Coordinates of N, CA and C in Angstrom, one line a residue:
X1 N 0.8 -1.2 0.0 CA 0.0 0.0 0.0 C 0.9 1.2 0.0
X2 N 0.9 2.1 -0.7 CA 1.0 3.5 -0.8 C 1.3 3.7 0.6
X3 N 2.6 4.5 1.1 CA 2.5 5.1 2.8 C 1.7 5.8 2.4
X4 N 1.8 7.0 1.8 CA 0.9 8.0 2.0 C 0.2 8.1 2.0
X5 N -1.0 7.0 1.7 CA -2.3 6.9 1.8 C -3.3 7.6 3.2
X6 N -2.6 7.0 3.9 CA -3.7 7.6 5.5 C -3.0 8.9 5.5
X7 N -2.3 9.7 4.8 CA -1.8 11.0 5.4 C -2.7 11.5 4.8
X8 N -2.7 11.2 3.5 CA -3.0 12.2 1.9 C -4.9 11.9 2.5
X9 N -5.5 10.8 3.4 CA -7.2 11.1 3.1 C -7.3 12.1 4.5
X10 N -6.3 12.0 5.7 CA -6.3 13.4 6.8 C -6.4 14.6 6.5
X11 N -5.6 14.9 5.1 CA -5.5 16.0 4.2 C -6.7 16.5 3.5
X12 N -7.0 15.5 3.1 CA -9.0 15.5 2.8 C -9.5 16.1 3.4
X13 N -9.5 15.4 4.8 CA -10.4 16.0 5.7 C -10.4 17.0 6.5
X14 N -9.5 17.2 6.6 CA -8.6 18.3 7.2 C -8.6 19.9 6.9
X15 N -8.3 19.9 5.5 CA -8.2 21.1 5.0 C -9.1 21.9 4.2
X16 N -9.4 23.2 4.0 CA -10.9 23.6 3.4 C -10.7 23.0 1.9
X17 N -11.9 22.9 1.5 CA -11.9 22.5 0.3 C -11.8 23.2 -0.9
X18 N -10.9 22.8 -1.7 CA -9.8 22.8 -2.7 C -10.7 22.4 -4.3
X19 N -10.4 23.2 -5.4 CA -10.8 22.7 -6.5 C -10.3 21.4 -7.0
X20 N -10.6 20.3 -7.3 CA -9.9 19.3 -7.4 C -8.8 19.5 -8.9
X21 N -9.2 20.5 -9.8 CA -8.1 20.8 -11.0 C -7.2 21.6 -10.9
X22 N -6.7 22.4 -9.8 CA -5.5 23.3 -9.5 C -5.6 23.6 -8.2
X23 N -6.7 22.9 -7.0 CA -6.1 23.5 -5.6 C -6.6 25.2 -5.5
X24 N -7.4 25.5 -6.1 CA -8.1 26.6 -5.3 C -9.1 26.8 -4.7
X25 N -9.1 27.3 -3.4 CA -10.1 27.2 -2.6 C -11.4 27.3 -3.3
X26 N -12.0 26.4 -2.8 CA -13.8 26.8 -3.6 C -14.6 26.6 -2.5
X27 N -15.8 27.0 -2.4 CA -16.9 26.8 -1.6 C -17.5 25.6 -0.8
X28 N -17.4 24.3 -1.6 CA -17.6 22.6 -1.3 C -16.3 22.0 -1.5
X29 N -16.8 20.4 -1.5 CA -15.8 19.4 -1.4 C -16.4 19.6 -3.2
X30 N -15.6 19.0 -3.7 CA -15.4 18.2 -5.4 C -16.5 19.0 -6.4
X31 N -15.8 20.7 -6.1 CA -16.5 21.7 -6.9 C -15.2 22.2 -7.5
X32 N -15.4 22.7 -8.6 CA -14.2 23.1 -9.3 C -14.1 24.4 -9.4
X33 N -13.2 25.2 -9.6 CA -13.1 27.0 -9.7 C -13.6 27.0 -11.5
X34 N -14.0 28.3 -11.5 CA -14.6 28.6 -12.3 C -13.5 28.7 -14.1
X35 N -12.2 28.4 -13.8 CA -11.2 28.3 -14.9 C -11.6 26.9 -15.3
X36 N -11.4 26.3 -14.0 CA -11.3 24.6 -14.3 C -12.5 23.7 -15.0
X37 N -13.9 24.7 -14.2 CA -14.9 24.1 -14.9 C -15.0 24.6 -16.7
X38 N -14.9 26.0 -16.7 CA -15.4 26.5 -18.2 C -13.8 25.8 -18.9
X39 N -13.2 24.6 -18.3 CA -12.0 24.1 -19.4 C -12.4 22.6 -19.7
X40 N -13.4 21.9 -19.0 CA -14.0 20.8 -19.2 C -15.0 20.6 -20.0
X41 N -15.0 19.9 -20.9 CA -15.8 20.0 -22.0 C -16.5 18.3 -21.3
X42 N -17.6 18.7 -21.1 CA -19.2 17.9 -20.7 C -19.6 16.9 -21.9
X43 N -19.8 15.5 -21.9 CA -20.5 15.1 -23.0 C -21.3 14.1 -22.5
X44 N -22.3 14.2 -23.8 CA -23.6 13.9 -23.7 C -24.1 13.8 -25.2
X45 N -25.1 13.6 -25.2 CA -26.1 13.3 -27.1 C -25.9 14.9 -27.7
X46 N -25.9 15.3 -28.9 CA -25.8 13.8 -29.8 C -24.8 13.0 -30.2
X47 N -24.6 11.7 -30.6 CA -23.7 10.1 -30.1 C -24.6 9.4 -31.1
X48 N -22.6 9.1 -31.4 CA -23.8 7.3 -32.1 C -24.0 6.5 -31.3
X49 N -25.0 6.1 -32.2 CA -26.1 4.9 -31.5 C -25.8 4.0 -30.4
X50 N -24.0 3.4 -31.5 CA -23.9 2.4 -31.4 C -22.7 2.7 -29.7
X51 N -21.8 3.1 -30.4 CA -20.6 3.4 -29.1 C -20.7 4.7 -28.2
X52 N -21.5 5.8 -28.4 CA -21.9 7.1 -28.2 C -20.2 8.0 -28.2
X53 N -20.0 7.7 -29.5 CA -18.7 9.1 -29.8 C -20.1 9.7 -29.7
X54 N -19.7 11.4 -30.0 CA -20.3 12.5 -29.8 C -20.0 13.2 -30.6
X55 N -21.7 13.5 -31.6 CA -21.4 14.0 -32.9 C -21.2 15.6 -32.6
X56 N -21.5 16.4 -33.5 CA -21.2 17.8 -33.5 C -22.2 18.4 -33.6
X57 N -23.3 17.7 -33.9 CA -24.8 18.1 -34.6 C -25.4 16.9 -34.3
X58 N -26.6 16.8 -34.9 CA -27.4 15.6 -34.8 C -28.2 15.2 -35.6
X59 N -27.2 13.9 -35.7 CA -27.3 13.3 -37.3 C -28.5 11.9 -37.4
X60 N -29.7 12.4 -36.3 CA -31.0 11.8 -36.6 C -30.5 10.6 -35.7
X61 N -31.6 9.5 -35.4 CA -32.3 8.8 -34.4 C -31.1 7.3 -35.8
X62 N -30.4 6.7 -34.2 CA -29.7 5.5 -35.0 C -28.7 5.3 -35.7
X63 N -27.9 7.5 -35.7 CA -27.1 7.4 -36.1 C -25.8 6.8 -36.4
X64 N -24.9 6.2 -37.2 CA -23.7 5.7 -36.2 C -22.1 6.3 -36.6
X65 N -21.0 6.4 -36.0 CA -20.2 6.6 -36.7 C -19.7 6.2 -37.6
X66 N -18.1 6.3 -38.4 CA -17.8 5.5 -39.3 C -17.1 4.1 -38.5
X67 N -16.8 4.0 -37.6 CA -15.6 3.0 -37.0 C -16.8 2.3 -36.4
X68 N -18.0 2.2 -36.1 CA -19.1 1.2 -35.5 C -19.9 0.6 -36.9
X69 N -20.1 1.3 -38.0 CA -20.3 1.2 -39.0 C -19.3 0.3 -39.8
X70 N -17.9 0.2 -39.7 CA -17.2 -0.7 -40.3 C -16.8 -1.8 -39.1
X71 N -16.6 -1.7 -38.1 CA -16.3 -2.7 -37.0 C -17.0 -2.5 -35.6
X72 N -18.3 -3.0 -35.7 CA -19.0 -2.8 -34.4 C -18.3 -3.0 -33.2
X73 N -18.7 -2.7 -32.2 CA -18.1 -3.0 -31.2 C -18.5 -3.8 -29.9
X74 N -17.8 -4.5 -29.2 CA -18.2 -5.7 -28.7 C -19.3 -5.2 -27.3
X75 N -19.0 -4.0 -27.4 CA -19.5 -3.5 -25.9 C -21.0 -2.4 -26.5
X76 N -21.9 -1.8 -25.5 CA -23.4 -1.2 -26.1 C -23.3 0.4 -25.5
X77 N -21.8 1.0 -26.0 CA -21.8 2.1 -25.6 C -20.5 2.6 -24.8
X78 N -19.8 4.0 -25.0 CA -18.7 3.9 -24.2 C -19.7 5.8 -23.8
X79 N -19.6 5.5 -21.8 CA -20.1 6.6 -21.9 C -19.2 7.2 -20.7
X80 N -18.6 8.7 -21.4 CA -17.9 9.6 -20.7 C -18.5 10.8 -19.7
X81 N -17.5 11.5 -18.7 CA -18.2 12.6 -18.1 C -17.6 13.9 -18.7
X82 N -16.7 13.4 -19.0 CA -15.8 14.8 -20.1 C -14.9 14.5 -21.3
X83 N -14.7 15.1 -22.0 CA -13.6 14.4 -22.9 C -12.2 14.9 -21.8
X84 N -11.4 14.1 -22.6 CA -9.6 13.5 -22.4 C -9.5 15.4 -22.7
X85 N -9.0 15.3 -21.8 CA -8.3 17.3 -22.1 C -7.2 17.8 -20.8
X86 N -6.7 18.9 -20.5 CA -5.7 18.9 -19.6 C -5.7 18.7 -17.9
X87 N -7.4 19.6 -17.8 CA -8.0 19.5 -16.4 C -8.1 17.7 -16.2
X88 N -8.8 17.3 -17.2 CA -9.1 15.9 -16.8 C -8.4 14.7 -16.5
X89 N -7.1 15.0 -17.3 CA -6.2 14.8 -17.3 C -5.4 14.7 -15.8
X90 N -5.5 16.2 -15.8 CA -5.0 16.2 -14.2 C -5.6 15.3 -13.2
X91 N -6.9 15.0 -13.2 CA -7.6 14.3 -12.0 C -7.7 13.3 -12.1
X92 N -7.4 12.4 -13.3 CA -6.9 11.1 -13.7 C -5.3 10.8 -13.1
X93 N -4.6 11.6 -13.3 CA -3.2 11.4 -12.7 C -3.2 11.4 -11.3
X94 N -4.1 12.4 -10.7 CA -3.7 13.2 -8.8 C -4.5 11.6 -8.3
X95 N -5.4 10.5 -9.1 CA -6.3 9.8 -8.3 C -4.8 8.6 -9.3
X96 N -4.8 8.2 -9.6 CA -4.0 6.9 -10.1 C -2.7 6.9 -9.5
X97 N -2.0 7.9 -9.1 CA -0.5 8.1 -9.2 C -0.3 9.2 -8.0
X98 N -1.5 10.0 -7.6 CA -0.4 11.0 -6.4 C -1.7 10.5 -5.1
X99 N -2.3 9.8 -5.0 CA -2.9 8.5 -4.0 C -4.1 9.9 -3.6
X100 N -4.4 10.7 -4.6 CA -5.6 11.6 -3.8 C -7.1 10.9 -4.2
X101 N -7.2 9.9 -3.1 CA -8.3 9.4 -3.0 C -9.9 10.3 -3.3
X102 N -9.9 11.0 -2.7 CA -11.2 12.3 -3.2 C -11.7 12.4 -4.3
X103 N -10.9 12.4 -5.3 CA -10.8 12.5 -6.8 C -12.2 11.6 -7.2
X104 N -11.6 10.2 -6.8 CA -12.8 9.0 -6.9 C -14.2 9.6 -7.0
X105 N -14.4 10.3 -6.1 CA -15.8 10.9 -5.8 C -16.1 11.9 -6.7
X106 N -15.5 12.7 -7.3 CA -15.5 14.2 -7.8 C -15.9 13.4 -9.1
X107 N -15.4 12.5 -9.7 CA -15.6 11.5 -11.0 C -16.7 10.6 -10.7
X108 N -16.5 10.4 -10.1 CA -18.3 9.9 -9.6 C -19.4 10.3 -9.8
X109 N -19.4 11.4 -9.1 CA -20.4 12.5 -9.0 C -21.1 13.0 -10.7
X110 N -20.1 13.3 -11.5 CA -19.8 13.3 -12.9 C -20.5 12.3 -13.5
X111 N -20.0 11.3 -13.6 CA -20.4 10.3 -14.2 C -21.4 9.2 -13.8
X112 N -22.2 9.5 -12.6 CA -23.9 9.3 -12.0 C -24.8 9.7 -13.4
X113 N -25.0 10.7 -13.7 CA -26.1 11.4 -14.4 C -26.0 10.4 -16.0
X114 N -24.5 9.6 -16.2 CA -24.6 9.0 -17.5 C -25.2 7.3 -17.3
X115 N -25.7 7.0 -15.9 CA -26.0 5.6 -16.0 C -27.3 5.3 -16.6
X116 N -27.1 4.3 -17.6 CA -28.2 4.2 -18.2 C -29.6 3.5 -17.5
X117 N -30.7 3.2 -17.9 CA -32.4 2.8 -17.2 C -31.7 1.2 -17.4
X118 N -32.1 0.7 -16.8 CA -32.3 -0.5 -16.5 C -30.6 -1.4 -16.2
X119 N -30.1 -0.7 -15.4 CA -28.6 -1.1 -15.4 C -28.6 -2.1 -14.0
X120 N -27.8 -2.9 -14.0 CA -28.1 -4.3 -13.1 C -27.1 -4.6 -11.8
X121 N -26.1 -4.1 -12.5 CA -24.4 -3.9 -11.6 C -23.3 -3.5 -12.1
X122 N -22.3 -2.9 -11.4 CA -21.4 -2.8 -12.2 C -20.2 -3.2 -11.4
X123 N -19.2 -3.3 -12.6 CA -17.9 -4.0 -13.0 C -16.7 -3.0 -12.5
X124 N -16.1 -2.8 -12.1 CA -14.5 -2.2 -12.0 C -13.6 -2.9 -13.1
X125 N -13.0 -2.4 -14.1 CA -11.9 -2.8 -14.7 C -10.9 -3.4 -13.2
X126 N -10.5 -4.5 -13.9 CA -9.2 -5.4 -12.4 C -8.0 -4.4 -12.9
X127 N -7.2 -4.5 -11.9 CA -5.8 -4.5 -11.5 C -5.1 -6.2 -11.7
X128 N -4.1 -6.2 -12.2 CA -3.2 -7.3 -11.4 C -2.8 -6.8 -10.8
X129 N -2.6 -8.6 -9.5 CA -2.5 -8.3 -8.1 C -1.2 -7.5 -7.8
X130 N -0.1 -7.7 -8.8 CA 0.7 -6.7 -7.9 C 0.5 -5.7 -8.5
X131 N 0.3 -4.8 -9.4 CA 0.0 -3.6 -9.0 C -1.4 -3.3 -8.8
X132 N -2.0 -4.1 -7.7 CA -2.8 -3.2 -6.7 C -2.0 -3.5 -5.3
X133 N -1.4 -4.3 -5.3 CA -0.4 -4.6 -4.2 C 0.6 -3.0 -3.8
X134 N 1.0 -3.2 -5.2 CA 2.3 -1.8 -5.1 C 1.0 -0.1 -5.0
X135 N 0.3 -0.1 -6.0 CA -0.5 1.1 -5.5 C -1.3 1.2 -4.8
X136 N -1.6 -0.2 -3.6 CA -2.5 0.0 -2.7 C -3.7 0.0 -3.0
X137 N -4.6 0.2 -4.0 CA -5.8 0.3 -4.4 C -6.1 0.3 -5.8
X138 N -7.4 0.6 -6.1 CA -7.9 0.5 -7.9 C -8.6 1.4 -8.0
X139 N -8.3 2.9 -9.0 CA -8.9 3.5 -8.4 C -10.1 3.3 -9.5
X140 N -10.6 2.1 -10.6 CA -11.9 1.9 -10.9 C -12.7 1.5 -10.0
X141 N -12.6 0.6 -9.2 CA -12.8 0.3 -7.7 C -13.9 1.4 -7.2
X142 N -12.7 2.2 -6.7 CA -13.2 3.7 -6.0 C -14.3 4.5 -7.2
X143 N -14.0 4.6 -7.8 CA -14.7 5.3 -8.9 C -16.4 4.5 -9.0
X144 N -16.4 3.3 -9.2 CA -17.5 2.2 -9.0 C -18.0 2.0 -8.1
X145 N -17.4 2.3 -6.6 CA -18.6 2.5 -5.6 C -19.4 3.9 -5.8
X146 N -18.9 4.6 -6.0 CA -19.0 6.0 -5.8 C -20.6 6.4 -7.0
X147 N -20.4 5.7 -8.1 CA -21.3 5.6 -9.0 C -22.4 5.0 -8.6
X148 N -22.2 3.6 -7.4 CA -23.2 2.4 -7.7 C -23.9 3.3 -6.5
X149 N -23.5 4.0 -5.4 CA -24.0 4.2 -3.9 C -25.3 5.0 -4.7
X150 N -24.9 5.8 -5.5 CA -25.9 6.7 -6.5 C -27.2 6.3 -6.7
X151 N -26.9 5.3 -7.4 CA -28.3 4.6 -7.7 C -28.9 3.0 -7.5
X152 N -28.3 3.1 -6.1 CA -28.4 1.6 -5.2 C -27.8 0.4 -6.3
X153 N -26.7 0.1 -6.8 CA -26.5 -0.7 -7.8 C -25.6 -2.0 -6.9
X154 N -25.2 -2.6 -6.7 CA -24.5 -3.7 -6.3 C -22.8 -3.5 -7.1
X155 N -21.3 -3.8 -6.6 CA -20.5 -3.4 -7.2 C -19.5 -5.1 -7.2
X156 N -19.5 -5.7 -8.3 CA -19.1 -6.6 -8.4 C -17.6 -6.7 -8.8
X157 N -16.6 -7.0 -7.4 CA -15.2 -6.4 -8.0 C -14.3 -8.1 -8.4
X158 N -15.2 -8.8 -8.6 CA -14.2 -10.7 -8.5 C -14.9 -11.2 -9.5
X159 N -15.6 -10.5 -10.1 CA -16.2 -11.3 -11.5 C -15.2 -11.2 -12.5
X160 N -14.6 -10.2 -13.0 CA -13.7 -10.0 -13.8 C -11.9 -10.1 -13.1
X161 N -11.2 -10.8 -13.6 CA -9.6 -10.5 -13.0 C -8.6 -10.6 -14.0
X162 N -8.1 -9.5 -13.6 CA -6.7 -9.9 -14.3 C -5.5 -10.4 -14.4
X163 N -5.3 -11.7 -15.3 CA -4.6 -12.5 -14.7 C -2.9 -12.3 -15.9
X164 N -3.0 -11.8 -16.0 CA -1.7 -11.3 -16.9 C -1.3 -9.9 -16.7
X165 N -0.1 -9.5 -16.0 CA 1.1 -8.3 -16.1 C 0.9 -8.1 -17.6
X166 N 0.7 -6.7 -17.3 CA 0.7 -5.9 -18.6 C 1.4 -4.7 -18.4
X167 N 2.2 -4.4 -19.1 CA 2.8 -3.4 -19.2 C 1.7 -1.5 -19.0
X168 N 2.4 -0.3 -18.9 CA 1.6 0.8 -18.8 C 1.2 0.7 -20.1
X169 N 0.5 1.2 -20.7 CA -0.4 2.0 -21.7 C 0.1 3.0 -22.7
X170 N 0.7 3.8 -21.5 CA 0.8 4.9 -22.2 C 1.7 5.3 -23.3
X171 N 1.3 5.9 -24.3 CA 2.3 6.2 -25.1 C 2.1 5.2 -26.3
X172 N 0.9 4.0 -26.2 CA 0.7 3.2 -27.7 C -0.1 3.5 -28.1
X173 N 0.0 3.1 -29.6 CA -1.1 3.3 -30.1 C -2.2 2.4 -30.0
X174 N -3.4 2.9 -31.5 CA -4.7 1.4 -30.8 C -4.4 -0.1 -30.9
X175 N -3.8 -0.4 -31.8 CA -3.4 -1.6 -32.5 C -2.2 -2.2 -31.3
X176 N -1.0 -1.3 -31.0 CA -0.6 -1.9 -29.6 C -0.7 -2.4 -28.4
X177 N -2.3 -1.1 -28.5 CA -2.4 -1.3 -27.2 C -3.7 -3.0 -27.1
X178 N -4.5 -2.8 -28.0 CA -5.0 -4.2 -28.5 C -4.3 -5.6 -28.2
X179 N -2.9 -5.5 -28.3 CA -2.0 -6.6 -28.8 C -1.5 -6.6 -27.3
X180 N -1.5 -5.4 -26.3 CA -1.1 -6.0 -25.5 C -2.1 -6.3 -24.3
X181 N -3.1 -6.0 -24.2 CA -4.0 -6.4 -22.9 C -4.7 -7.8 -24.1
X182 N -4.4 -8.2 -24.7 CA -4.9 -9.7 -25.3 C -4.5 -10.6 -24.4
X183 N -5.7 -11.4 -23.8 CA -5.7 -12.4 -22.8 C -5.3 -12.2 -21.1
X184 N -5.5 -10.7 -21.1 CA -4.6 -10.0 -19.7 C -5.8 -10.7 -19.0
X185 N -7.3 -11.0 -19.2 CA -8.3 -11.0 -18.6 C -9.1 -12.3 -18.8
X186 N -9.4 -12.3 -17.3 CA -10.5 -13.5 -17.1 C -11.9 -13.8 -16.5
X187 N -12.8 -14.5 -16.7 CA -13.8 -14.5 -15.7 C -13.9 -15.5 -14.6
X188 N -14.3 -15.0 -13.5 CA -14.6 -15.6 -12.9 C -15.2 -17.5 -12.7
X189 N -15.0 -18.2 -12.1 CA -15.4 -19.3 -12.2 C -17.3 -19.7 -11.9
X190 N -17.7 -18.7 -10.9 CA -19.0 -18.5 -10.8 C -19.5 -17.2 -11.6
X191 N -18.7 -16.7 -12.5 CA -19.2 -15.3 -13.1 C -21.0 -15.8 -14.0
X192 N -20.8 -16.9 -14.8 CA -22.0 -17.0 -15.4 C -23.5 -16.8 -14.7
X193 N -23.3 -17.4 -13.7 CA -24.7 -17.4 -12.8 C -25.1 -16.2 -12.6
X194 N -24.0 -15.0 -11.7 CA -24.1 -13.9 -11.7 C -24.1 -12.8 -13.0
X195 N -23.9 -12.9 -14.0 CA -24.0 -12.9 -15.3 C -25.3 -12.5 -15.7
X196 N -26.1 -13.8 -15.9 CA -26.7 -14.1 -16.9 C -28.0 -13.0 -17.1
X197 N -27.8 -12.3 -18.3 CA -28.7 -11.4 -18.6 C -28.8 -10.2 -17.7
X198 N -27.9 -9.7 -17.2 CA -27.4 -8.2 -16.7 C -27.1 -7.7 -17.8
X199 N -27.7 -6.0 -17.6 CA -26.7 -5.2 -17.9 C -26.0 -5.0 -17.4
X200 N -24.8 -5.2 -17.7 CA -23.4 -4.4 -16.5 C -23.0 -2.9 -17.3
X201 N -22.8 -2.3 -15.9 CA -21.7 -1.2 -15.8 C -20.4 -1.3 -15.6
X202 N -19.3 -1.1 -16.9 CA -17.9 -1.4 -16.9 C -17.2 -0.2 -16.7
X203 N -16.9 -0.3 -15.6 CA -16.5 1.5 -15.1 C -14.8 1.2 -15.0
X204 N -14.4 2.7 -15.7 CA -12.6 2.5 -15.7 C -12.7 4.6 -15.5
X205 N -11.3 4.5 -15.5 CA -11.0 5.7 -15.0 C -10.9 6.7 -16.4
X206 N -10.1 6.1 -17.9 CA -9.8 6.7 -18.8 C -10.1 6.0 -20.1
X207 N -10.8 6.4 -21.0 CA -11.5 5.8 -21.9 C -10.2 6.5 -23.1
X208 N -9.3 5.2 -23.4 CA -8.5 5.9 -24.7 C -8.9 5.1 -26.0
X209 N -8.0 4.0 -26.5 CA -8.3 3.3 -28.1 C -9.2 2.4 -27.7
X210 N -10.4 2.3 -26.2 CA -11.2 1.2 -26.2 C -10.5 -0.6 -26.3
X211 N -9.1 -0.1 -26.3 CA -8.6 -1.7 -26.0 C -9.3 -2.7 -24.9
X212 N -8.6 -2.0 -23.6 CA -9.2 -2.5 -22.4 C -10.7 -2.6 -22.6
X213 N -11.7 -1.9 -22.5 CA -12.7 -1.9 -22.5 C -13.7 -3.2 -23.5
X214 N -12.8 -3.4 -24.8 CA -13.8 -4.3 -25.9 C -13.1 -5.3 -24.7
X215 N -11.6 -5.8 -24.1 CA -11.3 -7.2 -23.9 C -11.9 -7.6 -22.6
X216 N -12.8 -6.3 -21.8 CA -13.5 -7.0 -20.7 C -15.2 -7.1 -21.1
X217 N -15.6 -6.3 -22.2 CA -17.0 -6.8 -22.6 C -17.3 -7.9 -23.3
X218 N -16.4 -8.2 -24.2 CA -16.2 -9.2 -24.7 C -16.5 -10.4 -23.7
X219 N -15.5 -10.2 -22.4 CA -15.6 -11.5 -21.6 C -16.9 -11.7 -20.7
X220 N -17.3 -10.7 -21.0 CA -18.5 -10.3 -20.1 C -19.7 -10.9 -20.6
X221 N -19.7 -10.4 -21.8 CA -20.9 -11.0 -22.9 C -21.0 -12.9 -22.8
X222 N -19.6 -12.9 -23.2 CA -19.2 -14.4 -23.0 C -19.9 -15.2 -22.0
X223 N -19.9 -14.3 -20.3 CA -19.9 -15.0 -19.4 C -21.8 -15.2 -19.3
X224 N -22.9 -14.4 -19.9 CA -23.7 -14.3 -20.0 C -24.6 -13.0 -19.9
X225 N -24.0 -11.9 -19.7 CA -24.6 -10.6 -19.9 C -24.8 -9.8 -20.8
X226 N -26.5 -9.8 -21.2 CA -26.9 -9.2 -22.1 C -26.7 -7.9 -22.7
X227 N -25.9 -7.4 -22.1 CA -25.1 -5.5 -22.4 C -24.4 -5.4 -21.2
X228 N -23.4 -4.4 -22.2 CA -21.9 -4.6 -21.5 C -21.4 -2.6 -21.6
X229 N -22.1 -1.7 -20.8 CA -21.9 0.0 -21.0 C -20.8 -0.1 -20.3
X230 N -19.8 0.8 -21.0 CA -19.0 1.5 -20.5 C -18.8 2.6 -19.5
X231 N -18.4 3.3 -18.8 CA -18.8 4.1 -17.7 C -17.6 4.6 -17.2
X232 N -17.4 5.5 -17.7 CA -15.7 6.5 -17.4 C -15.6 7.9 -17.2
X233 N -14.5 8.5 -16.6 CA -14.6 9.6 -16.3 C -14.3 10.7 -17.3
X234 N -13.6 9.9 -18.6 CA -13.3 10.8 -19.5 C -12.6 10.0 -21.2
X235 N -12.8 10.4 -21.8 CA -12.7 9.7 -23.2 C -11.6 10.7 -23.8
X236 N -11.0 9.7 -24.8 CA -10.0 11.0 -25.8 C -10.7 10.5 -26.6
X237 N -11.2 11.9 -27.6 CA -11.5 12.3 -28.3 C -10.8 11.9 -29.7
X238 N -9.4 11.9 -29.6 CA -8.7 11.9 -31.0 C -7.5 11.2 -30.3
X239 N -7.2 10.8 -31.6 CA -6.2 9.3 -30.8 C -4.6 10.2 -30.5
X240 N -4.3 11.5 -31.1 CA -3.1 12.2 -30.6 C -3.0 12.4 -29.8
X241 N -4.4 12.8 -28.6 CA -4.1 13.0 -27.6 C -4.1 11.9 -26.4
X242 N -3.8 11.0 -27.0 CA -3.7 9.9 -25.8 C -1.8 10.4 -25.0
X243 N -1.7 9.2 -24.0 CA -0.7 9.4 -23.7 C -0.2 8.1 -22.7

């Protein structure tokens, strides 16, 4: 576990409350100053159909993009609370890497309003065990209660695991990053029963080339559930700005 963990949540509690995108004092807990908010770009409809990119206009009832249109996708939707940008960026890093647990919540909070009607449970993307061993925690995990407490949902964190060391992410492209979480993931041995004909909520922290995301709906589908939504705090938009 992280030492810093029990310091960094006293610091939570402890101190007035802080914008969670640069640390300026604001009014509440997991309110942002008024730079931070007008730099987060919010998304919502209009989306295709199929994966909900986010058109620019609205291109009618059913619409889909071109990439669901030539290769559907294994999952019924990828849905964000902002796009991939530098604020978001930031709160994806301070919660993964600088152990500011809070964060979890502030991305929560965010991405409550995108759970779809009739959703059944939801999923945390896994860690391998050692790095949740070495970072102490998952912060999909955190992010997934925080969503499910919302709307009374059950959070199922042993149905999915990952049972293959994978390297970081960052910095491949889609076709890399494809090739390398192949087979990282498994289900459960009782996952079917719990399964069967749910929608699940697959909640992760950062929505980039949808690697991760198709290789746990995929297994999901497999195991018996009828829809497999996505559920993240933020999407890139364009594959440059991944990282």
């Amino acid at each position: 576990m992280d030492p810093r963990a029990p310091f960094l949540r006293i610091l939570d509690l402890a101190l007035p409350p802080r914008c969670p995108g640069c640390g300026a004092i604001v009014e509440a807990d997991h309110r942002f100053c008024a730079s931070c908010w007008d730099s987060l770009q919010f998304l919502g409809p209009p989306w295709c159909a199929t994966c909900h990119l986010p058109f620019e206009y609205d291109r009618g009832a059913g619409a889909q993009c071109g990439d669901c249109l030539a290769h559907p996708p294994p999952h019924d939707g990828v849905r964000a609370a902002v796009a991939y940008g530098e604020v978001a960026r930031r709160l994806a890093l301070k919660l993964k890497y600088g152990g500011r647990l809070a964060v979890a919540e502030t991305m929560a909070r965010a991405m409550a309003r995108l759970v779809p009607e009739g959703a059944d449970l939801v999923v945390p993307v896994p860690l391998h065990r050692w790095r949740l061993w070495s970072r102490g925690f998952n912060q999909a995990v955190l992010i997934a209660r925080g969503v499910a407490k919302r709307h009374g949902l059950p959070v199922e964190t042993d149905l999915l695991r990952r049972v293959k060391a994978t390297p970081k992410l960052q910095g491949l492209g889609r076709r890399a990053r494809a090739k390398v979480v192949a087979g990282a993931f498994a289900l459960a041995p009782e996952a079917r029963a719990r399964l069967a004909g749910k929608t699940v909520l697959l909640v992760d922290d950062v929505h980039t080339s949808g690697a991760t995301g198709d290789a746990c709906a995929r297994l999901l589908k497999r195991g018996g559930a009828s829809r497999v939504v996505v559920l993240c705090w933020a999407r890139v938009l364009a594959e440059d700005a991944m990282d």
